[in-house]
PDB file of C-alpha atoms in Angstrom:
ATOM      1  CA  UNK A  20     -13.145 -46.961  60.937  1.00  0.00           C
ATOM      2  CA  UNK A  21     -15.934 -48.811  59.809  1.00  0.00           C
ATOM      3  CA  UNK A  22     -15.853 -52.733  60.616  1.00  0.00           C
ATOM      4  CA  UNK A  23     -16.441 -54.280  57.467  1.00  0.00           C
ATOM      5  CA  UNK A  24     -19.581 -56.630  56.638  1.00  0.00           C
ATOM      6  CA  UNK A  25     -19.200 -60.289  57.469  1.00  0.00           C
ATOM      7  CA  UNK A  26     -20.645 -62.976  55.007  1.00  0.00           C
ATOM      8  CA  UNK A  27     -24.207 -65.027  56.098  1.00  0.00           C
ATOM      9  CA  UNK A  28     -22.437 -68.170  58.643  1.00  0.00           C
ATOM     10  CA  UNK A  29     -19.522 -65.766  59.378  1.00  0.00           C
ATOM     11  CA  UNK A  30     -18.700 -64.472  62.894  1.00  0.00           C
ATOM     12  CA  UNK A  31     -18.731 -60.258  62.731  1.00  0.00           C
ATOM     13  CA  UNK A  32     -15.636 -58.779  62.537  1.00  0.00           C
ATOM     14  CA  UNK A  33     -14.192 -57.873  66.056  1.00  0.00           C
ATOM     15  CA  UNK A  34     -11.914 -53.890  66.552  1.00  0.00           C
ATOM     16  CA  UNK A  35      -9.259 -56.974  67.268  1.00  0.00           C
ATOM     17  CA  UNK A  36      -9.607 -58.793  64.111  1.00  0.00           C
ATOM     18  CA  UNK A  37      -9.751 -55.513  61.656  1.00  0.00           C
ATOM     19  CA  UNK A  38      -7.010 -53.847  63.523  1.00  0.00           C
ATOM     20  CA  UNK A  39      -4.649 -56.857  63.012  1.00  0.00           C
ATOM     21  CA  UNK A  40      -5.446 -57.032  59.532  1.00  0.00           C
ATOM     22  CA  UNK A  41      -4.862 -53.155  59.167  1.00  0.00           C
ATOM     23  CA  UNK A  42      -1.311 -53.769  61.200  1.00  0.00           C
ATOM     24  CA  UNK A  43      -0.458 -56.282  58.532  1.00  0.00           C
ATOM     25  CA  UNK A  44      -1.162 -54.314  55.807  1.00  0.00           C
ATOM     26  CA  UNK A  45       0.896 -51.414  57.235  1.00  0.00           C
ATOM     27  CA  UNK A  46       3.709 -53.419  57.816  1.00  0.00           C
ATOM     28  CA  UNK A  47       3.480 -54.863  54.342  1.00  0.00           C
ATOM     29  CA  UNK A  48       3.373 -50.966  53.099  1.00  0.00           C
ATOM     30  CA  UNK A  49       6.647 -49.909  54.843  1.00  0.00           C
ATOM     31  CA  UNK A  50       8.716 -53.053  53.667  1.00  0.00           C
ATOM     32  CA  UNK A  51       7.815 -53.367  49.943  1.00  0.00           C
ATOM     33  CA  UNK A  52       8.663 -49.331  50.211  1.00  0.00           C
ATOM     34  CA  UNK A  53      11.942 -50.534  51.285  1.00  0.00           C
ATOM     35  CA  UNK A  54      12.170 -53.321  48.684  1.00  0.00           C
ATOM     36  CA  UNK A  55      11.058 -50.460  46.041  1.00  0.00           C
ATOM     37  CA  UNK A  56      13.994 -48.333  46.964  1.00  0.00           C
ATOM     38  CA  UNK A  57      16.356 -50.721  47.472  1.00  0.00           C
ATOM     39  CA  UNK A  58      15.328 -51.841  43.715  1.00  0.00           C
ATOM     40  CA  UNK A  59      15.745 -48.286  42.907  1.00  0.00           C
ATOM     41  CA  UNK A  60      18.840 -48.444  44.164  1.00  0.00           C
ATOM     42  CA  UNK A  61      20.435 -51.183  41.937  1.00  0.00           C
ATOM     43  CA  UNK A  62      18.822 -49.940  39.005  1.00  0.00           C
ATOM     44  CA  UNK A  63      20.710 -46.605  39.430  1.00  0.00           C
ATOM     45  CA  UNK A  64      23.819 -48.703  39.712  1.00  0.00           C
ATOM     46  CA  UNK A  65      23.319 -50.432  36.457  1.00  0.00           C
ATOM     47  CA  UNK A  66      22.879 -47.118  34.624  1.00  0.00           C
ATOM     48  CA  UNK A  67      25.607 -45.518  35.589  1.00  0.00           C
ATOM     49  CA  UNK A  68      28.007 -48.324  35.104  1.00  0.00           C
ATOM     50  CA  UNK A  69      27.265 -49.117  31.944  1.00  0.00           C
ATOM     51  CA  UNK A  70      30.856 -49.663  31.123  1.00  0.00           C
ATOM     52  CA  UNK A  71      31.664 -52.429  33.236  1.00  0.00           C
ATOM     53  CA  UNK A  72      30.245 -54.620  30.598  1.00  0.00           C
ATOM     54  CA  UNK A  73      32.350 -53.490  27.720  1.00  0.00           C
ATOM     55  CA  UNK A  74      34.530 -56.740  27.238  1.00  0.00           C
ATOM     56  CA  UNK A  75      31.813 -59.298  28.508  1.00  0.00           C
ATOM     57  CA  UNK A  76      31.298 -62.051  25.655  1.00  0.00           C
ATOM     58  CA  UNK A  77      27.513 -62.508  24.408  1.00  0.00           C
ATOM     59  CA  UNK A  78      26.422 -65.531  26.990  1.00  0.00           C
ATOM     60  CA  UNK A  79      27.748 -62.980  30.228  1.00  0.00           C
ATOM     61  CA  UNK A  80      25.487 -59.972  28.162  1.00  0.00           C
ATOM     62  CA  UNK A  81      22.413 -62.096  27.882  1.00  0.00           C
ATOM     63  CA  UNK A  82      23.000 -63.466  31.386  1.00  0.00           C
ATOM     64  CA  UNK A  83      23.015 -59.510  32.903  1.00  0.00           C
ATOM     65  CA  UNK A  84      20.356 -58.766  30.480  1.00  0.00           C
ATOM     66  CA  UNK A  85      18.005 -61.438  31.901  1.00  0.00           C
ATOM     67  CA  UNK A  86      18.736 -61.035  35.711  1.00  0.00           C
ATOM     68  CA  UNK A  87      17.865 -56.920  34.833  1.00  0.00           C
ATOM     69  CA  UNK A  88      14.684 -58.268  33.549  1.00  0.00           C
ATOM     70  CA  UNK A  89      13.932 -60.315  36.392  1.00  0.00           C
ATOM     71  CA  UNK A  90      14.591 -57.567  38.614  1.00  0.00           C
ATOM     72  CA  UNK A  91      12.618 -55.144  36.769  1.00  0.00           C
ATOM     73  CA  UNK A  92       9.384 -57.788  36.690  1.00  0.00           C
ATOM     74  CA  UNK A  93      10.086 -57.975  40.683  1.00  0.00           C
ATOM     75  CA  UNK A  94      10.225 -54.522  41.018  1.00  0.00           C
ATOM     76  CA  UNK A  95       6.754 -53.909  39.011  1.00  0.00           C
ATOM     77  CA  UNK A  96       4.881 -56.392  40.937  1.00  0.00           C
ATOM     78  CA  UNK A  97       6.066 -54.987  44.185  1.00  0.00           C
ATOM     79  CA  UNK A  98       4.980 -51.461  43.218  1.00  0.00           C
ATOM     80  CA  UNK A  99       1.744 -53.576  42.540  1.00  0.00           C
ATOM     81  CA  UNK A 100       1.174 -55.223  45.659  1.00  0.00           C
ATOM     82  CA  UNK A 101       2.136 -51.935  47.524  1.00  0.00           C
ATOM     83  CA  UNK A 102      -0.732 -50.027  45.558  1.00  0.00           C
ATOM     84  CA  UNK A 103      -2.917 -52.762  46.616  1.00  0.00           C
ATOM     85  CA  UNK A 104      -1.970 -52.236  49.975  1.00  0.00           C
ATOM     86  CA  UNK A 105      -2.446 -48.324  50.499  1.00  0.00           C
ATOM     87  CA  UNK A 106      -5.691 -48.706  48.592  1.00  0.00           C
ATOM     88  CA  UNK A 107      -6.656 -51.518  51.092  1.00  0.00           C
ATOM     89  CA  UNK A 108      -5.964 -48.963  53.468  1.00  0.00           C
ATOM     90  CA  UNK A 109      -7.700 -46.456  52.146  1.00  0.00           C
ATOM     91  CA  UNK A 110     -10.866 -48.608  51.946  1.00  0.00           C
ATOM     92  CA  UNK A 111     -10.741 -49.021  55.284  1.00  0.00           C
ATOM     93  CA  UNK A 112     -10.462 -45.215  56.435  1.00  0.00           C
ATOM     94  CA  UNK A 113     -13.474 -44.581  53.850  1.00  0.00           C
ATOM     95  CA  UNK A 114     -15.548 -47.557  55.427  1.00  0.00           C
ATOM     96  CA  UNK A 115     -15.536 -49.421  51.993  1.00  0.00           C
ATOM     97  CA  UNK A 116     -13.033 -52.222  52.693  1.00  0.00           C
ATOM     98  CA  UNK A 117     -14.550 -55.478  53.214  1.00  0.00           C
ATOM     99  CA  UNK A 118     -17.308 -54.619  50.290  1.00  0.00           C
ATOM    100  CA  UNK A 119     -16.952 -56.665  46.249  1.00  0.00           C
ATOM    101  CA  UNK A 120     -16.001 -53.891  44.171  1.00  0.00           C
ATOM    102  CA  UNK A 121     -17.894 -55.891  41.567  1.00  0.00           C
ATOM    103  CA  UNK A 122     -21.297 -56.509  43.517  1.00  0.00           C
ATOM    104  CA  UNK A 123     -21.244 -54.834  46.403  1.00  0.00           C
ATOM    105  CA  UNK A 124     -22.142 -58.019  48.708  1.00  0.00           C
ATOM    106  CA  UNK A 125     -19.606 -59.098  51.564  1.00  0.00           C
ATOM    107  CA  UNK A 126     -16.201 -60.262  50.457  1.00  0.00           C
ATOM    108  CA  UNK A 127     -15.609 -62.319  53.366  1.00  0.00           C
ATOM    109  CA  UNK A 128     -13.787 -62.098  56.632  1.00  0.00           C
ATOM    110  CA  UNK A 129     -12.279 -65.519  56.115  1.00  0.00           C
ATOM    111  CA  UNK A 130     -10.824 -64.418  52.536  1.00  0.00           C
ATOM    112  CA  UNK A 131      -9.984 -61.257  54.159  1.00  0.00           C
ATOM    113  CA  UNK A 132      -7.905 -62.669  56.469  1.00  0.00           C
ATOM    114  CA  UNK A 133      -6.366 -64.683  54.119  1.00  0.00           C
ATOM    115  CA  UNK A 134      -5.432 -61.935  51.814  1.00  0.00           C
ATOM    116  CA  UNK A 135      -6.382 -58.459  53.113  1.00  0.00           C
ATOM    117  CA  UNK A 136      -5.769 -56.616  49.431  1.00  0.00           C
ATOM    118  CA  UNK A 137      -9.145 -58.490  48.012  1.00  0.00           C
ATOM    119  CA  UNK A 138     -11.085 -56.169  45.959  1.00  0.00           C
ATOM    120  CA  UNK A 139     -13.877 -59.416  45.088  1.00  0.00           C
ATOM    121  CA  UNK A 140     -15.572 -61.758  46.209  1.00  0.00           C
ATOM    122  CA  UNK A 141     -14.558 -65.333  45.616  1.00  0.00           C
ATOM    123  CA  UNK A 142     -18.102 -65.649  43.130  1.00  0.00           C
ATOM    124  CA  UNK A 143     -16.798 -62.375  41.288  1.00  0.00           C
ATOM    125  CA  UNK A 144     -13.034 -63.404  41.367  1.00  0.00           C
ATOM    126  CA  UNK A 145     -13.747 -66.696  40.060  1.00  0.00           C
ATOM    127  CA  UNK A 146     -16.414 -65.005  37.440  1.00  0.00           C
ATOM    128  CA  UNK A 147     -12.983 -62.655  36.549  1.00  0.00           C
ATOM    129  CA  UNK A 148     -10.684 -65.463  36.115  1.00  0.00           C
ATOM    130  CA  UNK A 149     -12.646 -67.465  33.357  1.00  0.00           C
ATOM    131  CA  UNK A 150     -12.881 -64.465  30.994  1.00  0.00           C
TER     132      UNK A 150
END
């Protein structure tokens, strides 16, 4: 594993440092896989009771509707910040991670740190953000 490029004023990344960071991210990885099946889970319940709602006046049928909808918008970010994760991952086993996906300088080790599934730079990320 590759360590990944520190920015000018930043100390290099230590085997300490980038193995810490890797640890988080696999520990992230195995509990939103939990969340997702556990999400799964209750989904699968909903479906196949769709009875249980029969005699349920409109304000209890939009209140169910709405919590399914918040669980379902949980459910699709977690499957989104998992992705992010294994692909974090699998920057670092192909010696990419660390590396803008936008301009190919440093990301940072400080940003890094702070959130290990950055794809940019904070100049490219903020470039992103007011388009």
């Amino acid at each position: 594993m590759r360590v990944p490029p520190a920015r000018s004023g930043e100390d290099p990344w230590t085997a300490e440092e980038l193995a810490e960071v890797r640890a988080s991210l696999e520990t992230d990885v195995v509990r939103l896989r939990e969340q997702l099946a556990e999400a799964r889970s209750e989904l699968a319940e909903w479906s196949a009771d769709a009875v249980s709602n029969a005699g349920d006046d409109p304000t209890d049928t939009g209140a169910k509707a709405y919590q399914r909808e918040h669980d379902l918008a949980l459910s699709y970010n977690t499957r989104d910040l998992l992705a992010q994760s294994e692909q974090a991952i699998g920057r670092m086993d192909a010696g990419t991670y660390g590396v803008c996906a936008s301009c190919g300088q440093a990301i940072g080790k400080a940003r890094l740190q702070a959130y290990p599934r950055a794809l940019l730079c904070v100049t490219c990320k903020q470039r992103e953000e007011r388009r």
